[in-house]
Coordinates of C-alpha atoms in Angstrom, one line a residue:
Chain K
X1 CA -151.3 86.0 23.5
X2 CA -147.9 84.4 24.5
X3 CA -145.5 86.2 26.2
X4 CA -142.3 84.4 27.2
X5 CA -141.7 84.8 30.6
X6 CA -138.9 83.9 32.2
X7 CA -139.7 83.4 35.8
X8 CA -137.6 80.7 37.0
X9 CA -134.9 83.0 38.2
X10 CA -137.0 84.8 40.8
X11 CA -139.9 83.0 41.8
X12 CA -139.5 82.4 45.5
X13 CA -140.2 78.7 47.1
X14 CA -143.5 78.0 48.4
X15 CA -143.2 78.5 51.8
X16 CA -145.7 78.0 55.0
X17 CA -147.7 80.6 54.1
X18 CA -148.7 79.7 50.7
X19 CA -151.0 76.9 52.3
X20 CA -154.7 77.8 52.4
X21 CA -155.5 79.4 55.8
X22 CA -157.7 76.3 57.0
X23 CA -154.6 74.3 57.4
X24 CA -152.8 74.5 60.4
X25 CA -149.1 74.7 59.5
X26 CA -147.8 71.0 60.9
X27 CA -144.9 72.7 62.5
X28 CA -146.7 75.6 64.5
X29 CA -149.3 72.8 65.9
X30 CA -145.9 70.5 67.0
X31 CA -144.7 73.8 68.6
X32 CA -147.8 74.4 70.6
X33 CA -148.1 70.8 71.5
X34 CA -144.4 70.6 73.0
X35 CA -145.1 73.8 74.8
X36 CA -147.7 72.7 76.8
X37 CA -146.2 69.6 77.4
X38 CA -143.5 71.3 79.0
X39 CA -145.5 74.0 80.6
X40 CA -148.2 71.5 81.9
X41 CA -146.2 69.8 85.1
X42 CA -145.5 73.2 86.8
X43 CA -149.2 73.7 86.5
X44 CA -150.1 70.5 87.9
X45 CA -147.6 70.8 90.9
X46 CA -149.5 73.9 91.5
X47 CA -152.9 72.6 91.5
X48 CA -151.7 69.5 93.4
X49 CA -150.2 72.0 96.3
X50 CA -153.6 73.6 96.5
X51 CA -155.2 70.5 97.0
X52 CA -153.0 69.2 99.7
X53 CA -151.9 72.2 101.8
X54 CA -156.0 72.9 103.1
X55 CA -156.1 69.1 103.4
X56 CA -153.0 68.5 105.5
X57 CA -153.6 71.8 107.5
X58 CA -151.2 73.6 106.3
X59 CA -153.4 76.3 105.6
X60 CA -156.7 77.5 106.7
X61 CA -159.5 75.6 104.4
X62 CA -161.7 78.3 105.3
X63 CA -159.8 80.8 103.3
X64 CA -158.3 78.4 101.2
X65 CA -160.4 75.7 100.4
X66 CA -158.6 72.6 98.4
X67 CA -159.0 72.8 94.6
X68 CA -161.9 69.7 94.4
X69 CA -164.1 71.9 96.5
X70 CA -163.5 75.0 94.3
X71 CA -164.2 72.9 91.1
X72 CA -167.6 71.4 92.7
X73 CA -168.7 74.9 93.6
X74 CA -168.0 75.8 90.0
X75 CA -169.5 72.7 88.8
X76 CA -172.7 73.6 90.9
X77 CA -172.5 77.5 89.6
X78 CA -172.4 76.0 85.9
X79 CA -175.7 73.8 86.7
X80 CA -177.7 76.6 87.8
X81 CA -176.9 78.8 85.1
X82 CA -175.7 81.4 87.9
X83 CA -172.0 81.5 86.4
X84 CA -173.4 82.0 82.9
X85 CA -175.6 85.1 83.9
X86 CA -173.2 86.9 85.6
X87 CA -170.4 86.3 83.0
X88 CA -172.9 87.5 80.4
X89 CA -173.8 90.6 82.3
X90 CA -169.8 91.4 82.7
X91 CA -169.0 90.8 79.3
X92 CA -172.0 92.5 77.7
X93 CA -170.9 95.8 79.9
X94 CA -167.2 95.4 78.6
X95 CA -168.1 94.9 75.0
X96 CA -170.8 97.9 74.8
X97 CA -168.1 100.0 76.6
X98 CA -165.1 98.8 74.2
X99 CA -167.5 99.2 71.1
X100 CA -168.0 102.9 71.9
X101 CA -164.7 103.3 72.6
X102 CA -164.0 101.6 68.9
X103 CA -166.2 103.8 67.6
X104 CA -165.0 107.2 68.8
X105 CA -161.4 106.6 69.0
X106 CA -160.7 105.5 65.6
X107 CA -162.4 108.4 63.9
X108 CA -160.6 110.8 66.0
X109 CA -157.6 109.0 65.7
X110 CA -157.7 109.3 62.0
X111 CA -157.7 112.8 62.2
X112 CA -155.4 113.6 65.0
X113 CA -152.8 111.5 62.8
X114 CA -153.4 113.0 59.7
X115 CA -154.1 116.6 60.4
X116 CA -150.8 118.1 62.6
X117 CA -153.2 121.2 63.4
X118 CA -156.2 119.0 64.7
X119 CA -153.5 117.1 66.4
X120 CA -152.2 120.3 67.9
X121 CA -155.5 121.5 69.6
X122 CA -156.3 118.2 71.2
X123 CA -153.2 116.6 72.2
X124 CA -152.9 118.1 75.2
X125 CA -156.5 117.3 76.5
X126 CA -155.8 113.9 75.2
X127 CA -152.8 113.6 77.4
X128 CA -154.0 114.7 80.2
X129 CA -157.4 112.6 80.5
X130 CA -155.0 109.5 79.3
X131 CA -153.0 109.8 82.4
X132 CA -156.2 109.7 84.8
X133 CA -157.1 106.6 85.8
X134 CA -160.4 105.0 85.0
X135 CA -160.6 103.7 88.6
X136 CA -160.1 107.0 90.3
X137 CA -163.1 108.3 87.8
X138 CA -165.4 106.0 89.1
X139 CA -167.0 107.6 91.9
X140 CA -167.4 110.6 89.5
X141 CA -169.1 108.1 86.7
X142 CA -171.2 106.9 89.8
X143 CA -172.2 110.4 90.7
X144 CA -172.9 111.7 87.6
X145 CA -174.1 108.6 85.8
X146 CA -176.1 106.7 89.0
X147 CA -175.0 103.0 90.2
X148 CA -176.5 101.6 87.3
X149 CA -175.4 100.3 83.8
X150 CA -173.9 103.9 82.4
X151 CA -171.5 104.1 85.2
X152 CA -169.9 100.7 84.4
X153 CA -170.1 101.3 80.5
X154 CA -168.4 104.6 81.1
X155 CA -165.5 102.9 82.9
X156 CA -165.1 100.2 80.3
X157 CA -164.9 102.9 77.6
X158 CA -162.5 105.0 79.6
X159 CA -160.6 102.2 80.1
X160 CA -160.2 101.2 76.2
X161 CA -160.5 104.5 74.3
X162 CA -156.9 105.7 75.1
X163 CA -155.2 102.7 74.0
X164 CA -157.3 102.5 70.5
X165 CA -156.9 106.4 70.2
X166 CA -153.2 106.6 70.5
X167 CA -152.5 103.6 68.3
X168 CA -154.6 104.8 65.6
X169 CA -152.7 108.0 65.9
X170 CA -149.1 106.0 66.0
X171 CA -150.5 103.7 62.8
X172 CA -152.0 106.5 60.8
X173 CA -148.0 108.8 61.2
X174 CA -146.2 105.6 60.4
X175 CA -148.1 105.4 56.9
X176 CA -145.2 104.8 54.1
X177 CA -145.3 108.5 52.3
X178 CA -144.6 106.3 49.2
X179 CA -148.1 104.5 49.3
X180 CA -149.5 108.0 49.7
X181 CA -147.7 109.3 46.6
X182 CA -148.8 106.2 44.7
X183 CA -152.3 106.6 45.5
X184 CA -152.7 110.3 44.7
X185 CA -150.6 109.4 41.1
X186 CA -153.5 107.1 40.5
X187 CA -156.6 109.6 41.2
X188 CA -157.2 108.4 44.7
X189 CA -159.6 110.9 46.3
X190 CA -159.1 112.5 49.9
X191 CA -161.8 110.0 51.0
X192 CA -160.2 107.1 49.6
X193 CA -156.9 107.8 50.5
X194 CA -158.6 107.6 54.2
X195 CA -160.6 104.5 53.5
X196 CA -158.3 102.4 50.9
X197 CA -154.4 103.7 52.1
X198 CA -154.3 105.1 55.6
X199 CA -156.9 103.1 57.8
X200 CA -155.6 99.7 56.4
X201 CA -151.9 100.9 56.8
X202 CA -153.0 101.5 60.5
X203 CA -154.6 98.3 60.8
X204 CA -151.6 96.5 62.8
X205 CA -151.5 99.1 65.3
X206 CA -155.1 99.7 65.5
X207 CA -155.4 96.1 66.3
X208 CA -152.5 96.1 68.8
X209 CA -154.4 98.7 70.8
X210 CA -157.7 96.7 70.8
X211 CA -156.2 93.9 72.3
X212 CA -154.6 96.1 74.9
X213 CA -158.2 98.0 75.2
X214 CA -160.5 95.1 75.2
X215 CA -158.2 93.5 78.4
X216 CA -158.2 97.2 80.1
X217 CA -162.1 97.3 79.6
X218 CA -162.7 93.9 81.1
X219 CA -160.3 94.3 83.8
X220 CA -162.1 97.6 84.5
X221 CA -165.8 96.3 84.6
X222 CA -164.7 93.8 87.1
X223 CA -163.2 96.0 89.4
X224 CA -166.4 98.2 89.0
X225 CA -168.7 95.4 89.7
X226 CA -166.8 94.8 93.2
X227 CA -167.1 98.1 94.3
X228 CA -170.6 99.2 93.3
X229 CA -172.8 96.5 91.6
X230 CA -175.7 93.8 91.9
X231 CA -174.7 91.7 89.3
X232 CA -171.5 90.5 86.9
X233 CA -168.7 88.0 87.5
X234 CA -166.9 91.1 89.7
X235 CA -170.0 91.2 92.3
X236 CA -169.9 87.4 92.4
X237 CA -166.3 87.6 93.5
X238 CA -166.7 90.4 95.8
X239 CA -169.9 88.9 97.1
X240 CA -168.8 85.3 97.9
X241 CA -165.8 86.8 99.6
X242 CA -168.1 88.8 102.3
X243 CA -170.4 85.9 102.7
X244 CA -167.0 83.9 103.3
X245 CA -168.4 81.0 100.5
X246 CA -164.7 81.1 99.5
X247 CA -164.8 78.1 97.4
X248 CA -167.4 80.2 95.1
X249 CA -164.9 83.1 95.3
X250 CA -162.1 80.9 93.8
X251 CA -164.5 79.6 91.2
X252 CA -165.2 83.2 90.1
X253 CA -161.4 84.0 90.1
X254 CA -160.5 80.8 88.3
X255 CA -163.4 81.6 85.6
X256 CA -161.9 84.9 85.0
X257 CA -158.5 83.5 84.2
X258 CA -160.3 81.3 81.9
X259 CA -162.0 83.8 79.9
X260 CA -158.5 86.1 80.2
X261 CA -156.9 83.0 78.4
X262 CA -159.7 82.4 75.8
X263 CA -159.5 86.4 74.9
X264 CA -156.2 86.4 74.7
X265 CA -155.7 83.7 72.3
X266 CA -158.9 85.0 70.3
X267 CA -157.1 88.5 70.3
X268 CA -153.8 87.0 69.3
X269 CA -155.4 84.9 66.3
X270 CA -157.7 88.0 65.6
X271 CA -154.3 90.3 65.1
X272 CA -152.8 87.8 63.0
X273 CA -155.6 87.3 60.8
X274 CA -155.8 90.8 60.4
X275 CA -152.0 91.6 59.8
X276 CA -151.4 88.2 57.6
X277 CA -150.2 90.3 54.8
X278 CA -147.4 91.4 56.9
X279 CA -143.9 89.4 56.1
X280 CA -143.5 86.6 59.0
X281 CA -140.3 88.0 60.4
X282 CA -141.7 91.3 61.4
X283 CA -144.6 90.1 63.2
X284 CA -144.6 90.5 67.0
X285 CA -144.6 87.7 69.7
X286 CA -147.6 86.2 71.0
Chain P
X1 CA -162.2 119.3 35.4
X2 CA -159.0 119.2 36.8
X3 CA -157.2 120.4 33.7
X4 CA -157.4 124.0 32.5
X5 CA -156.7 123.9 28.8
X6 CA -153.5 126.6 27.6
X7 CA -153.5 128.3 24.6
X8 CA -152.1 129.0 22.5
X9 CA -149.1 126.5 23.5
X10 CA -145.9 126.6 21.4
X11 CA -145.6 123.3 20.2
X12 CA -146.3 121.0 17.0
X13 CA -149.7 119.6 16.3
X14 CA -151.2 118.1 19.3
X15 CA -151.9 114.7 18.1
X16 CA -148.1 114.2 17.7
X17 CA -146.4 116.3 20.7
X18 CA -148.1 114.2 24.0
X19 CA -146.2 115.9 26.5
X20 CA -144.7 119.2 26.5
X21 CA -142.3 120.5 29.1
X22 CA -141.6 124.7 29.1
X23 CA -139.1 126.5 30.7
X24 CA -139.8 123.8 33.6
X25 CA -138.0 125.3 36.9
X26 CA -138.0 123.7 40.3
X27 CA -136.4 125.3 43.6
X28 CA -136.7 123.5 46.7
X29 CA -137.0 125.8 50.0
X30 CA -134.7 124.0 52.5
X31 CA -135.9 123.4 56.4
X32 CA -134.8 126.0 59.1
X33 CA -131.6 125.8 60.0
X34 CA -130.4 124.0 56.8
X35 CA -128.2 125.7 54.4
X36 CA -126.0 125.1 51.2
X37 CA -123.3 127.1 49.6
X38 CA -123.9 127.9 45.9
X39 CA -121.3 129.5 44.0
X40 CA -119.7 130.6 47.3
X41 CA -122.9 132.1 48.5
X42 CA -124.7 130.5 51.5
X43 CA -128.5 130.0 50.6
X44 CA -131.5 128.2 52.2
X45 CA -132.8 127.3 48.7
X46 CA -131.7 124.6 46.3
X47 CA -132.4 125.0 42.4
X48 CA -133.0 121.9 40.8
X49 CA -134.4 121.9 37.6
X50 CA -133.3 125.3 35.9
X51 CA -135.6 125.3 32.7
X52 CA -136.2 121.8 31.1
X53 CA -137.9 122.2 27.6
X54 CA -138.8 119.1 26.1
X55 CA -141.3 117.8 23.8
X56 CA -142.3 113.8 23.9
X57 CA -144.2 112.6 21.2
X58 CA -147.2 110.2 20.9
X59 CA -146.0 106.9 21.4
X60 CA -142.6 107.5 21.8
X61 CA -140.2 105.7 24.4
X62 CA -138.0 108.3 26.3
X63 CA -135.2 107.5 28.6
X64 CA -133.8 110.1 30.7
X65 CA -130.2 109.7 32.4
X66 CA -128.3 112.2 34.1
X67 CA -126.0 112.3 37.4
X68 CA -127.3 111.8 40.8
X69 CA -129.3 114.5 42.3
X70 CA -130.1 116.3 39.0
X71 CA -133.5 116.3 39.5
X72 CA -134.9 113.6 37.1
X73 CA -137.2 112.2 39.4
X74 CA -138.8 115.8 40.4
X75 CA -139.2 116.2 36.6
X76 CA -141.3 113.0 36.8
X77 CA -143.2 114.3 39.9
X78 CA -144.2 117.4 37.8
X79 CA -145.3 115.5 34.9
X80 CA -147.6 113.3 36.9
X81 CA -148.7 116.4 38.5
X82 CA -147.5 115.4 42.1
X83 CA -145.0 118.3 42.2
X84 CA -145.7 122.1 41.0
X85 CA -143.2 123.5 39.0
X86 CA -141.7 126.7 40.6
X87 CA -141.7 128.5 36.9
X88 CA -143.0 127.0 33.7
X89 CA -145.2 123.9 33.2
X90 CA -145.5 120.7 32.1
X91 CA -148.7 120.0 29.8
X92 CA -150.3 116.7 28.3
X93 CA -152.1 116.6 25.1
X94 CA -151.9 120.6 25.2
X95 CA -153.3 120.9 28.7
X96 CA -151.1 122.3 31.9
X97 CA -150.7 119.4 34.5
X98 CA -151.8 120.8 38.1
X99 CA -152.7 117.3 39.5
X100 CA -152.6 113.8 38.6
X101 CA -154.0 113.3 35.5
X102 CA -156.2 110.2 34.8
X103 CA -154.5 109.2 31.8
X104 CA -150.9 109.1 33.7
X105 CA -149.6 106.0 35.3
X106 CA -146.5 106.2 37.6
X107 CA -144.1 103.2 38.8
X108 CA -141.7 103.8 41.1
X109 CA -138.3 102.2 41.8
X110 CA -139.5 101.0 45.3
X111 CA -142.5 99.4 43.9
X112 CA -144.9 101.2 46.3
X113 CA -147.5 98.0 46.2
X114 CA -150.1 98.2 48.8
X115 CA -148.8 95.3 51.4
X116 CA -152.1 94.8 53.0
X117 CA -153.8 93.8 49.1
X118 CA -152.8 90.6 47.0
X119 CA -151.3 90.9 43.8
X120 CA -154.6 90.9 42.2
X121 CA -156.3 93.5 44.5
X122 CA -153.2 95.6 43.8
X123 CA -153.7 95.7 40.2
X124 CA -157.6 96.3 40.9
X125 CA -157.1 99.5 42.8
X126 CA -156.6 102.2 40.0
X127 CA -159.8 100.7 38.6
X128 CA -161.5 100.6 42.2
X129 CA -160.9 104.3 42.7
X130 CA -162.0 105.2 39.5
X131 CA -165.3 103.2 40.0
X132 CA -165.0 100.4 37.9
X133 CA -167.2 97.3 38.9
X134 CA -166.2 94.7 40.8
X135 CA -166.5 91.8 38.1
X136 CA -165.3 94.2 35.2
X137 CA -162.2 95.3 37.4
X138 CA -161.4 91.6 38.3
X139 CA -161.3 90.5 34.6
X140 CA -159.0 93.4 33.8
X141 CA -156.7 93.1 36.8
X142 CA -156.5 89.3 35.8
X143 CA -156.0 89.9 31.9
X144 CA -152.9 92.0 32.8
X145 CA -151.7 90.1 36.0
X146 CA -151.4 86.8 33.3
X147 CA -149.7 89.6 30.6
X148 CA -146.7 89.5 33.2
X149 CA -146.5 85.6 33.7
X150 CA -147.9 86.0 37.3
X151 CA -151.2 83.7 36.8
X152 CA -151.0 81.6 39.7
X153 CA -149.7 84.3 42.1
X154 CA -152.9 86.2 42.4
X155 CA -153.4 85.7 45.8
X156 CA -149.9 86.4 46.9
X157 CA -149.2 89.4 49.3
X158 CA -146.3 91.2 48.2
X159 CA -144.0 90.3 50.9
X160 CA -144.8 86.9 49.7
X161 CA -143.4 87.9 45.9
X162 CA -139.6 88.8 45.0
X163 CA -138.5 91.8 44.0
X164 CA -139.2 91.2 40.4
X165 CA -142.6 90.1 40.9
X166 CA -143.5 92.7 42.7
X167 CA -142.4 95.2 39.9
X168 CA -144.0 93.1 37.5
X169 CA -147.1 93.7 39.6
X170 CA -146.6 97.1 39.9
X171 CA -146.4 97.5 36.4
X172 CA -149.3 95.6 35.5
X173 CA -151.3 98.2 38.0
X174 CA -150.0 101.1 36.1
X175 CA -151.2 99.6 32.8
X176 CA -154.4 98.4 34.0
X177 CA -155.8 101.7 33.3
X178 CA -154.6 102.1 30.0
X179 CA -152.6 104.9 30.5
X180 CA -151.4 107.7 27.7
X181 CA -148.5 108.6 29.6
X182 CA -146.4 106.0 31.7
X183 CA -143.9 107.5 33.7
X184 CA -141.3 104.9 35.2
X185 CA -138.5 106.4 38.0
X186 CA -135.7 104.0 37.9
X187 CA -138.2 100.9 38.1
X188 CA -135.5 98.1 37.8
X189 CA -132.7 99.8 40.0
X190 CA -133.4 97.5 43.1
X191 CA -133.4 94.1 41.1
X192 CA -130.5 91.9 40.6
X193 CA -128.8 92.2 37.0
X194 CA -130.5 89.3 35.5
X195 CA -134.1 89.9 36.7
X196 CA -133.3 93.5 35.4
X197 CA -132.8 92.2 31.9
X198 CA -135.5 89.8 31.6
X199 CA -138.0 92.7 33.2
X200 CA -136.4 95.0 30.3
X201 CA -137.2 92.4 27.4
X202 CA -140.7 92.1 29.0
X203 CA -141.5 95.6 29.3
X204 CA -140.9 96.0 25.6
X205 CA -142.4 93.2 24.6
X206 CA -145.9 94.8 26.2
X207 CA -144.8 98.2 25.3
X208 CA -144.6 97.1 21.7
X209 CA -148.3 96.0 22.1
X210 CA -149.7 99.1 23.6
X211 CA -147.5 101.7 22.2
X212 CA -147.8 103.9 25.3
X213 CA -145.6 107.2 25.5
X214 CA -143.4 106.5 28.3
X215 CA -140.5 108.4 30.1
X216 CA -138.3 106.1 32.2
X217 CA -135.7 107.4 34.2
X218 CA -132.4 105.5 34.7
X219 CA -128.9 105.5 35.8
X220 CA -128.3 102.8 33.3
X221 CA -126.8 103.8 30.0
X222 CA -127.1 100.2 28.5
X223 CA -130.9 100.3 29.9
X224 CA -131.2 103.9 28.4
X225 CA -129.9 103.0 24.8
X226 CA -131.9 99.4 25.1
X227 CA -135.3 100.6 25.7
X228 CA -135.5 104.1 24.3
X229 CA -136.3 105.9 20.8
X230 CA -134.7 108.9 22.2
X231 CA -132.3 109.4 25.0
X232 CA -132.3 112.8 27.1
X233 CA -129.2 113.6 28.7
X234 CA -130.0 116.2 31.7
X235 CA -127.4 118.2 33.2
X236 CA -125.6 118.3 36.9
X237 CA -127.9 120.1 39.0
X238 CA -129.4 122.5 38.5
X239 CA -130.5 120.7 35.5
X240 CA -131.3 121.5 32.1
X241 CA -131.8 119.2 29.0
X242 CA -128.2 119.1 27.7
X243 CA -128.7 116.8 24.4
X244 CA -131.1 114.4 23.4
X245 CA -130.1 111.4 21.3
X246 CA -132.3 109.5 18.9
X247 CA -131.8 105.7 19.2
X248 CA -132.2 104.2 15.4
X249 CA -131.8 100.8 16.6
X250 CA -134.6 98.1 15.1
X251 CA -137.4 97.1 17.0
X252 CA -138.4 94.5 18.3
X253 CA -135.1 94.3 20.3
X254 CA -133.2 91.5 21.3
X255 CA -131.0 91.4 24.1
X256 CA -128.2 90.4 22.3
X257 CA -128.2 93.8 20.1
X258 CA -126.1 95.3 23.3
X259 CA -123.3 93.4 21.7
X260 CA -123.6 94.9 18.3
X261 CA -121.0 98.1 16.8
X262 CA -124.0 100.3 16.8
X263 CA -124.8 99.6 20.6
X264 CA -121.7 100.5 21.4
X265 CA -121.5 103.5 19.4
X266 CA -124.4 104.9 21.2
X267 CA -122.6 103.8 24.5
X268 CA -119.7 106.0 24.0
X269 CA -122.2 108.6 22.7
X270 CA -124.1 108.9 25.9
X271 CA -121.3 108.4 27.8
X272 CA -119.4 111.4 26.0
X273 CA -122.4 113.5 26.7
X274 CA -122.5 112.3 30.7
X275 CA -119.0 112.1 31.5
X276 CA -118.7 116.1 32.1
X277 CA -121.8 116.5 34.2
X278 CA -121.1 113.5 36.1
X279 CA -117.6 114.8 37.1
X280 CA -119.8 118.4 37.9
X281 CA -121.8 116.5 40.0
X282 CA -119.2 114.8 41.9
X283 CA -117.1 117.9 42.6
X284 CA -120.3 119.4 43.9
X285 CA -120.5 116.7 46.3
X286 CA -117.2 116.8 47.2
X287 CA -117.5 120.4 47.9
X288 CA -120.5 120.0 49.9
X289 CA -118.8 117.3 52.0
X290 CA -116.1 119.2 52.5
X291 CA -118.3 121.9 54.0
X292 CA -119.9 119.6 56.1
X293 CA -116.8 118.0 57.6

């Protein structure tokens, strides 16, 4: 069948998002390179100062060993597998707690966002719990759950669950009523309305909450490990400090910085992927 | 199922009348604290439809025109089963509509595409919720996408398409389930004039192949005449059917038909029917804003 269709008047030009996802847009690569190029000198100055200040006796090398010494301690810990072991334990705790938070928060958030009565019943409770610091609760977790894995997982769960819950509720509430109306007109069942309309609408908000939640989980597990643990990167930093092995302590801190970097960029990339259907102009800044 | 049979329905033979509206009334309850003045009395209820009677034949293309705020969209919502009439009812094939009907499809002014789905996935959606298998629905969606000249735009998201292309996808989505009834609520009102003309012709060309029953709400008199077998003119709020005008122009219609004497005559006739209602509606608004000031 031939239908003459004159699209010529309203087909927009192919723009950057029309290229295959595997090819990075040249402009963004150039942008990243120029950002690094401009930002790098300041970092190098800091590194140089860190190296020279203790060597020249400006600061005490016991508390502040030169950067090269920190790197050699880092290399030693990488070589012995010690670092990987502690990182693995910390990430595992954070991941389990965060995973549980996702399992609890998203269904709960969908219900709270959709059903006003459900929200009215639970909102006050959620607000109360949300404003109780997970760090303040650590002694409670330890008392109730012991100093083992359970209390660490509990704190990471608590650290993430409210970011996810609140953002899921906000996401559900911001669903376009027209999308609901259109879905209903096409005979969408209640279940499909949740799964195929409300949840995808809420994804950008949920993913933004997840980004905050992942960071919060990781920071919390480090803090918990510093206070009461025999393993994990937080324990490594705290224990090195107590032993005055400051080169290892700084190596641990730098490792955390590096993990934070990777995590942030990973999450930003994940967020961009999950919300790539949005128009480019309403995407948030990195 | 979802539809309770209605009997006896005082309409013609069931195979000729597809949609029947009987004394359809709709009154909106305002929110607490809001009120309007109707005939000098303060009220918290607005009657929008006050007894609409209309029969629409199978395969008929009906356009509805009326002043702004005369409840044309509400009427479509009632036929679609998205809103209940306060009184009276809408029936499709002799069955009262009480919830969205499987054989009805709805096209909105603001497209209402799902932005997280690609063009193709949007067209697949109504098939998906009806349980059509993946391969079958993909093939069907592709067919309708091609029908609207959108081959090559399968994987674009709505935000990457122009308004005209988005509305093409929305119409393709509506037609993908072979609906008996297609409801269109000012579908081209948000588009520029050229795109609007093109889409009107495209819609007619496709409709002439499928001959589904169409109820099309518009503000444009030209659009109403160009598309319709019959034009329904509504009164100002609270709305009733003021007049129906059969459009006896040959099909298939070309855009040039708008310059013909016959078309001009229809234009004058529709405008005649509408003029009084529009000025009534405007007085209504002027009164409302005077009270609000």
